[in-house]
Amino acid sequence: MPNFIASSLKELSFPFGNDKIKFLWQASGRNERLIYTKNEEESFFLVVKGGKNGVVVKGEKLTKPAKVGLLQEALELFKEQSCNGVISQAFAVKKTNLTKKVSEILSLEEFVPAFCELKDKFKEIFIEIGFGSGRHLLYQAKNNPNALVIGIEVYKPSIEQVAKLARANVLENVRLINTDARLLLSLVGSNLVDRVFLHFPVPWDKAEHRRVVSTAFALECERILKLGGKFELRTDSKEYCDFSLSKFLEPTNSKIEAFKNRNLEVTSKYEDRWRRQDKDIYDVIYTCEVESGESVLAGDFSFKEKTNVKNIIKNFKNFIIKKEDHFLHLEEIYTINEGEILLKVAFGAFNKPEQCFIKISDEKSEYFIKKPILIRENLAAHELLKEYLADARDN
């Protein structure tokens, strides 16, 4: 994360900035301050945190803009206008694509409208989870020009590199998203996808709950795949292969094939490494043989009731409410002024949690900068949050 360390800060008087970048207000937490920042169309927080060796100023992870150059520009201006001496700096502002929108890369918020527009323009839809260097994804995109190829990856440098390669090869059917695959699949409509690829995932032998494959994942693949659509796992872990077989036997009418040391037209850098070490490679291929009903969600993320900010401040503590398939974690509170606060929360499904900020006054509460994704577990957790705010009003 781009950051710098300053000897100290000047006294801040909000708002300040320049014609392009605005620092609008701050919210003070127990150990840090959040600086609400706007650069062009993007809004995000800077984090200011004091320490023994100076004041650390960095981007806030949850609200980090998709174009990291916008964050770097904001840090540079904040440093110039607000700091007394810079001890160290871990970023360099460059006039590059870091400040430009890249069509191949989508945020999670952009995915749903983009997918709705693109899905009817292509005959097939492929999804690859954890594409790494992109060798397999780019091969599929090049050899299937009528397929929309969606890549999901948690490592941002991989996304940026593969986007460059897709652009260099004029592959206009590639879209890349930095998110948890389980969350993105829940946003895809039923019976739409032709192929789902999961090649060489981290096996997590000592932490099965962290694996991509689970019963819920298998059922989600069954839902989004077309009749005859396929999920393909490729792994060097026999244990992960067996585990995945057991999970994909749980959906209705499962048809599963398993292979050992099958040769494919394209291999990943990981497979090349395992082959050189004479390791076995396993494939599990699940074919969908059912047509799923469309999942319909009713509800929204609005807050219609009033609350009491003073009571929230007085009684706030870090705690978790756990239900059978969802949870709410109140993580931190920040004071904007006497009548406004920010709450930082994590909530939703245990295997695909989300984090959000809620801006709260006595009269109005709203998710701030980033709204939750519309999935069932998030809606259920939102109801827990509404109950918490109602209790603060009444007690």
Coordinates of C-alpha atoms in Angstrom, one line a residue:
M1 CA 0.0 0.0 0.0
P2 CA 1.5 3.4 -0.9
N3 CA 2.5 5.4 2.2
F4 CA 4.9 7.8 3.7
I5 CA 6.2 8.6 7.2
A6 CA 6.3 12.3 8.3
S7 CA 8.0 13.8 11.4
S8 CA 4.8 15.5 12.3
L9 CA 1.6 17.0 10.8
K10 CA 0.6 20.6 10.6
E11 CA -2.7 21.6 12.1
L12 CA -5.4 20.5 9.6
S13 CA -8.2 22.8 8.6
F14 CA -10.8 21.2 6.4
P15 CA -11.5 21.3 3.6
F16 CA -8.3 21.8 1.7
G17 CA -6.5 20.6 -1.4
N18 CA -6.4 21.9 -4.9
D19 CA -8.7 22.1 -8.0
K20 CA -8.4 18.3 -8.6
I21 CA -7.9 16.7 -5.1
K22 CA -10.0 17.6 -2.1
F23 CA -9.5 16.6 1.6
L24 CA -12.9 17.2 2.9
W25 CA -13.1 16.1 6.6
Q26 CA -11.6 13.7 9.1
A27 CA -12.9 11.0 11.4
S28 CA -11.0 10.2 14.5
G29 CA -10.8 6.7 15.9
R30 CA -9.1 5.3 18.9
N31 CA -5.7 4.7 17.2
E32 CA -6.0 6.5 13.9
R33 CA -7.7 9.2 11.8
L34 CA -9.4 8.8 8.4
I35 CA -9.1 11.6 5.9
Y36 CA -12.1 11.7 3.5
T37 CA -10.5 12.3 0.1
K38 CA -11.8 12.9 -3.4
N39 CA -9.7 12.7 -6.5
E40 CA -11.6 13.1 -9.8
E41 CA -14.6 10.7 -9.6
E42 CA -13.1 8.5 -6.9
S43 CA -13.7 8.8 -3.1
F44 CA -11.5 7.1 -0.5
F45 CA -9.9 7.5 2.9
L46 CA -6.3 8.2 3.8
V47 CA -5.2 6.8 7.2
V48 CA -3.1 8.9 9.5
K49 CA -1.5 7.0 12.4
G50 CA 1.0 8.3 14.9
G51 CA 3.9 6.2 16.2
K52 CA 7.3 6.3 17.9
N53 CA 9.1 6.9 14.7
G54 CA 6.7 9.5 13.2
V55 CA 3.3 9.8 11.6
V56 CA 2.4 7.2 9.0
V57 CA 0.0 8.3 6.2
K58 CA -1.3 5.7 3.8
G59 CA -4.3 4.6 1.8
E60 CA -7.1 2.9 3.6
K61 CA -7.3 -0.7 2.3
L62 CA -11.1 -1.0 2.2
T63 CA -11.7 2.1 0.1
K64 CA -8.5 2.1 -2.0
P65 CA -9.4 3.3 -5.5
A66 CA -9.1 1.0 -8.5
K67 CA -6.7 3.4 -10.1
V68 CA -3.9 3.4 -7.6
G69 CA -2.4 6.5 -9.2
L70 CA -5.2 8.6 -7.8
L71 CA -4.2 7.5 -4.3
Q72 CA -0.6 8.2 -5.0
E73 CA -1.5 11.7 -6.2
A74 CA -3.5 12.4 -3.1
L75 CA -0.7 11.2 -0.8
E76 CA 1.7 13.5 -2.6
L77 CA -0.5 16.5 -2.2
F78 CA -1.3 15.7 1.5
K79 CA 2.4 15.4 2.1
E80 CA 3.1 18.8 0.5
Q81 CA 0.3 20.6 2.3
S82 CA 0.1 19.0 5.7
C83 CA 3.5 17.6 6.8
N84 CA 6.5 18.8 8.6
G85 CA 9.4 16.8 7.2
V86 CA 9.2 13.4 5.4
I87 CA 11.2 10.6 6.9
S88 CA 10.5 8.0 4.2
Q89 CA 8.2 7.4 1.3
A90 CA 7.0 4.2 -0.4
F91 CA 5.5 5.4 -3.6
A92 CA 6.3 7.5 -6.6
V93 CA 3.7 9.4 -8.6
K94 CA 4.0 8.7 -12.3
K95 CA 1.8 9.9 -15.2
T96 CA 0.9 6.4 -16.4
N97 CA -2.0 4.1 -16.7
L98 CA -2.2 4.0 -12.9
T99 CA -4.5 7.0 -13.1
K100 CA -6.4 5.9 -16.2
K101 CA -9.4 3.5 -16.4
V102 CA -8.4 0.2 -17.9
S103 CA -11.3 -1.4 -19.7
E104 CA -10.1 -5.0 -19.0
I105 CA -10.2 -4.5 -15.2
L106 CA -13.5 -4.2 -13.4
S107 CA -14.3 -3.5 -9.8
L108 CA -16.8 -5.7 -8.0
E109 CA -19.3 -2.8 -8.1
E110 CA -18.8 -2.5 -11.9
F111 CA -19.1 -6.2 -12.5
V112 CA -22.9 -6.6 -12.4
P113 CA -23.8 -3.9 -14.9
A114 CA -20.9 -4.8 -17.1
F115 CA -21.8 -8.5 -17.1
C116 CA -25.4 -7.7 -17.9
E117 CA -24.3 -5.8 -20.9
L118 CA -21.6 -8.2 -22.1
K119 CA -23.3 -11.6 -21.6
D120 CA -25.5 -11.3 -24.6
K121 CA -22.7 -10.2 -26.9
F122 CA -20.8 -13.5 -26.5
K123 CA -21.9 -17.0 -27.3
E124 CA -20.1 -18.5 -24.3
I125 CA -19.0 -17.4 -20.9
F126 CA -15.8 -18.8 -19.2
I127 CA -14.7 -18.0 -15.7
E128 CA -11.2 -18.7 -14.4
I129 CA -10.5 -18.5 -10.7
G130 CA -7.0 -17.6 -9.6
F131 CA -5.4 -17.1 -13.1
G132 CA -2.0 -16.1 -11.8
S133 CA 0.3 -15.3 -14.8
G134 CA -2.7 -15.6 -17.1
R135 CA -1.2 -18.1 -19.5
H136 CA -4.3 -20.4 -19.4
L137 CA -6.8 -17.5 -19.4
L138 CA -5.1 -15.7 -22.3
Y139 CA -5.0 -19.0 -24.2
Q140 CA -8.7 -19.6 -23.7
A141 CA -9.5 -16.0 -24.7
K142 CA -7.4 -16.2 -27.9
N143 CA -8.8 -19.6 -29.0
N144 CA -12.4 -18.7 -28.1
P145 CA -13.0 -15.3 -29.5
N146 CA -16.8 -15.8 -29.1
A147 CA -16.4 -16.4 -25.4
L148 CA -16.4 -13.8 -22.6
V149 CA -13.5 -14.8 -20.4
I150 CA -13.7 -13.6 -16.9
G151 CA -10.7 -13.8 -14.6
I152 CA -10.8 -13.6 -10.9
E153 CA -7.6 -13.0 -8.9
V154 CA -6.8 -11.7 -5.5
Y155 CA -3.2 -10.6 -6.4
K156 CA -3.5 -7.1 -8.0
P157 CA -0.1 -7.1 -9.8
S158 CA -1.2 -10.3 -11.7
I159 CA -4.4 -8.5 -12.8
E160 CA -2.5 -5.5 -14.0
Q161 CA 0.1 -7.6 -15.9
V162 CA -2.6 -9.9 -17.5
A163 CA -4.6 -6.8 -18.5
K164 CA -1.5 -5.4 -20.3
L165 CA -1.0 -8.8 -22.1
A166 CA -4.7 -8.9 -23.1
R167 CA -4.5 -5.4 -24.5
A168 CA -1.2 -6.2 -26.3
N169 CA -2.8 -9.2 -28.0
V170 CA -6.0 -7.3 -28.8
L171 CA -8.2 -9.7 -26.8
E172 CA -11.3 -7.7 -26.3
N173 CA -13.2 -10.6 -24.6
V174 CA -11.2 -10.5 -21.4
R175 CA -12.5 -9.0 -18.1
L176 CA -10.5 -9.2 -14.8
I177 CA -11.8 -8.7 -11.3
N178 CA -9.9 -8.4 -8.0
T179 CA -12.2 -10.2 -5.6
D180 CA -13.1 -13.4 -3.8
A181 CA -14.4 -15.9 -6.3
R182 CA -17.1 -17.1 -4.0
L183 CA -18.5 -13.6 -3.8
L184 CA -18.4 -13.0 -7.5
L185 CA -20.1 -16.3 -8.4
S186 CA -23.0 -15.3 -6.2
L187 CA -23.6 -12.3 -8.5
V188 CA -23.8 -14.4 -11.7
G189 CA -27.3 -15.4 -12.9
S190 CA -28.3 -19.1 -13.1
N191 CA -27.6 -21.3 -16.2
L192 CA -25.3 -18.8 -17.9
V193 CA -21.8 -20.1 -17.7
D194 CA -20.1 -22.7 -20.0
R195 CA -16.8 -23.3 -18.2
V196 CA -15.4 -22.6 -14.7
F197 CA -11.7 -23.2 -14.4
L198 CA -9.8 -23.6 -11.1
H199 CA -6.2 -24.5 -11.8
F200 CA -3.7 -25.2 -9.1
P201 CA -5.4 -23.5 -6.1
V202 CA -3.6 -23.2 -2.8
P203 CA -4.5 -26.6 -1.2
W204 CA -4.7 -25.4 2.4
D205 CA -4.1 -28.9 3.7
K206 CA -4.2 -27.6 7.3
A207 CA -7.1 -25.1 6.9
E208 CA -9.9 -26.7 4.8
H209 CA -12.2 -23.8 5.5
R210 CA -10.0 -21.5 3.4
R211 CA -10.3 -23.6 0.3
V212 CA -12.2 -22.3 -2.7
V213 CA -13.9 -25.7 -3.1
S214 CA -16.7 -26.4 -0.6
T215 CA -20.2 -27.8 -0.6
A216 CA -21.5 -24.3 -1.1
F217 CA -19.1 -23.6 -3.9
A218 CA -20.1 -26.8 -5.7
L219 CA -23.8 -25.9 -5.4
E220 CA -23.1 -22.4 -6.7
C221 CA -21.2 -23.9 -9.7
E222 CA -24.2 -26.1 -10.4
R223 CA -26.5 -23.1 -10.3
I224 CA -24.5 -20.8 -12.7
L225 CA -23.5 -23.5 -15.2
K226 CA -25.6 -24.2 -18.3
L227 CA -26.8 -27.7 -19.0
G228 CA -23.6 -29.4 -20.1
G229 CA -21.4 -26.7 -18.6
K230 CA -18.3 -27.8 -16.9
F231 CA -16.2 -27.1 -13.8
E232 CA -12.6 -28.1 -14.2
L233 CA -10.2 -28.5 -11.3
R234 CA -6.5 -29.1 -12.0
T235 CA -4.2 -29.7 -9.0
D236 CA -1.0 -31.4 -8.0
S237 CA -2.5 -32.3 -4.6
K238 CA -4.1 -35.7 -4.4
E239 CA -5.8 -34.8 -1.2
Y240 CA -7.4 -31.7 -2.8
C241 CA -8.5 -33.8 -5.7
D242 CA -10.2 -36.3 -3.4
F243 CA -11.7 -33.5 -1.3
S244 CA -13.1 -31.8 -4.4
L245 CA -14.6 -35.1 -5.7
S246 CA -16.5 -35.5 -2.5
K247 CA -17.9 -32.0 -2.6
F248 CA -19.0 -32.2 -6.2
L249 CA -20.8 -35.4 -5.6
E250 CA -23.2 -33.5 -3.4
P251 CA -25.1 -31.5 -6.1
T252 CA -28.0 -33.1 -7.8
N253 CA -27.3 -35.6 -10.7
S254 CA -23.6 -35.2 -10.5
K255 CA -21.5 -36.3 -13.5
I256 CA -17.8 -36.3 -12.6
E257 CA -14.7 -37.4 -14.4
A258 CA -11.3 -37.7 -12.9
F259 CA -7.9 -37.9 -14.7
K260 CA -4.3 -38.3 -13.7
N261 CA -1.4 -36.8 -15.7
R262 CA -3.7 -35.7 -18.5
N263 CA -1.9 -33.5 -21.1
L264 CA -3.5 -30.1 -22.0
E265 CA -2.7 -27.8 -24.9
V266 CA -1.5 -25.1 -22.5
T267 CA 0.2 -25.4 -19.1
S268 CA 0.7 -22.9 -16.3
K269 CA 4.1 -22.1 -14.8
Y270 CA 3.1 -24.0 -11.7
E271 CA 2.4 -27.1 -13.8
D272 CA 5.7 -26.8 -15.6
R273 CA 7.4 -26.7 -12.2
W274 CA 5.6 -29.7 -10.9
R275 CA 6.3 -31.7 -14.1
R276 CA 10.0 -31.0 -13.8
Q277 CA 9.7 -32.4 -10.3
D278 CA 7.9 -35.5 -11.6
K279 CA 4.8 -34.7 -9.6
D280 CA 1.4 -36.2 -10.5
I281 CA -1.3 -33.8 -11.8
Y282 CA -4.9 -34.5 -11.2
D283 CA -8.1 -33.3 -12.9
V284 CA -11.6 -33.3 -11.7
I285 CA -14.3 -32.3 -14.2
Y286 CA -17.9 -31.9 -13.2
T287 CA -20.6 -31.6 -15.8
C288 CA -23.8 -29.9 -14.9
E289 CA -26.9 -32.0 -15.8
V290 CA -29.6 -29.9 -14.2
E291 CA -31.2 -26.6 -15.0
S292 CA -31.4 -24.3 -12.0
G293 CA -34.0 -21.9 -11.0
E294 CA -33.1 -18.2 -10.9
S295 CA -32.2 -16.9 -7.5
V296 CA -34.4 -14.0 -6.5
L297 CA -33.4 -11.6 -3.7
A298 CA -35.8 -9.2 -2.0
G299 CA -34.5 -6.3 0.1
D300 CA -32.1 -3.4 0.0
F301 CA -29.5 -1.8 2.2
S302 CA -31.3 1.2 3.3
F303 CA -31.7 2.5 6.9
K304 CA -35.1 4.0 7.4
E305 CA -35.1 4.4 11.2
K306 CA -33.4 7.1 13.2
T307 CA -30.8 6.3 15.8
N308 CA -28.9 8.0 18.7
V309 CA -25.2 8.8 18.0
K310 CA -24.4 9.6 21.6
N311 CA -25.6 6.2 22.8
I312 CA -23.6 4.5 20.1
I313 CA -20.4 6.3 21.1
K314 CA -21.1 5.7 24.8
N315 CA -21.8 2.0 24.5
F316 CA -19.6 1.0 21.5
K317 CA -17.4 -2.1 21.9
N318 CA -15.8 -4.4 19.4
F319 CA -18.0 -7.5 19.3
I320 CA -19.4 -10.2 16.9
I321 CA -23.0 -11.4 16.5
K322 CA -23.0 -14.9 14.9
K323 CA -26.0 -16.6 13.3
E324 CA -26.2 -19.9 11.5
D325 CA -25.0 -18.7 8.1
H326 CA -24.1 -15.0 8.6
F327 CA -22.5 -12.7 11.1
L328 CA -22.0 -9.0 12.1
H329 CA -18.7 -7.7 13.5
L330 CA -18.6 -4.2 14.8
E331 CA -14.9 -3.4 14.4
E332 CA -14.3 0.3 15.0
I333 CA -15.9 3.6 15.6
Y334 CA -14.7 7.0 14.3
T335 CA -16.0 10.4 15.3
I336 CA -16.5 13.0 12.5
N337 CA -18.1 15.6 14.8
E338 CA -20.4 15.8 17.8
G339 CA -23.4 14.5 15.8
E340 CA -21.8 12.2 13.1
I341 CA -19.8 9.0 13.3
L342 CA -18.4 6.3 11.1
L343 CA -18.8 2.6 12.0
K344 CA -16.5 0.1 10.4
V345 CA -18.1 -3.3 10.2
A346 CA -17.5 -6.8 8.7
F347 CA -20.5 -8.9 7.9
G348 CA -22.2 -11.4 5.7
A349 CA -21.4 -15.0 5.0
F350 CA -18.5 -16.7 6.9
N351 CA -16.8 -17.8 3.7
K352 CA -17.2 -14.5 1.8
P353 CA -17.4 -11.7 4.4
E354 CA -17.5 -8.0 3.4
Q355 CA -16.3 -4.9 5.1
C356 CA -18.0 -1.5 5.0
F357 CA -18.2 1.9 6.6
I358 CA -21.5 3.3 7.7
K359 CA -21.9 7.1 8.1
I360 CA -24.3 7.8 10.9
S361 CA -26.2 10.8 12.4
D362 CA -29.3 10.8 14.5
E363 CA -31.4 11.4 11.5
K364 CA -29.7 9.4 8.8
S365 CA -27.5 6.3 8.3
E366 CA -26.0 5.1 5.1
Y367 CA -23.2 2.9 3.7
F368 CA -20.4 5.2 2.8
I369 CA -18.1 5.0 -0.3
K370 CA -18.7 1.3 -0.8
K371 CA -22.1 -0.5 -0.5
P372 CA -22.4 -4.2 0.3
I373 CA -23.0 -6.6 -2.5
L374 CA -26.6 -7.8 -2.8
I375 CA -26.5 -11.4 -1.6
R376 CA -28.7 -13.2 0.9
E377 CA -26.2 -13.3 3.7
N378 CA -25.4 -9.6 3.4
L379 CA -29.1 -8.7 3.6
A380 CA -29.5 -10.9 6.7
A381 CA -26.5 -9.2 8.3
H382 CA -27.8 -5.8 7.4
E383 CA -30.9 -6.6 9.4
L384 CA -28.7 -7.3 12.4
L385 CA -27.1 -3.9 11.9
K386 CA -30.5 -2.2 11.8
E387 CA -31.4 -3.9 15.1
Y388 CA -28.2 -2.6 16.6
L389 CA -29.0 1.0 15.5
A390 CA -32.6 0.7 16.7
D391 CA -31.3 -0.5 20.2
A392 CA -29.0 2.6 20.3
R393 CA -32.0 4.8 19.7
D394 CA -34.2 3.2 22.3
N395 CA -31.6 2.8 25.1

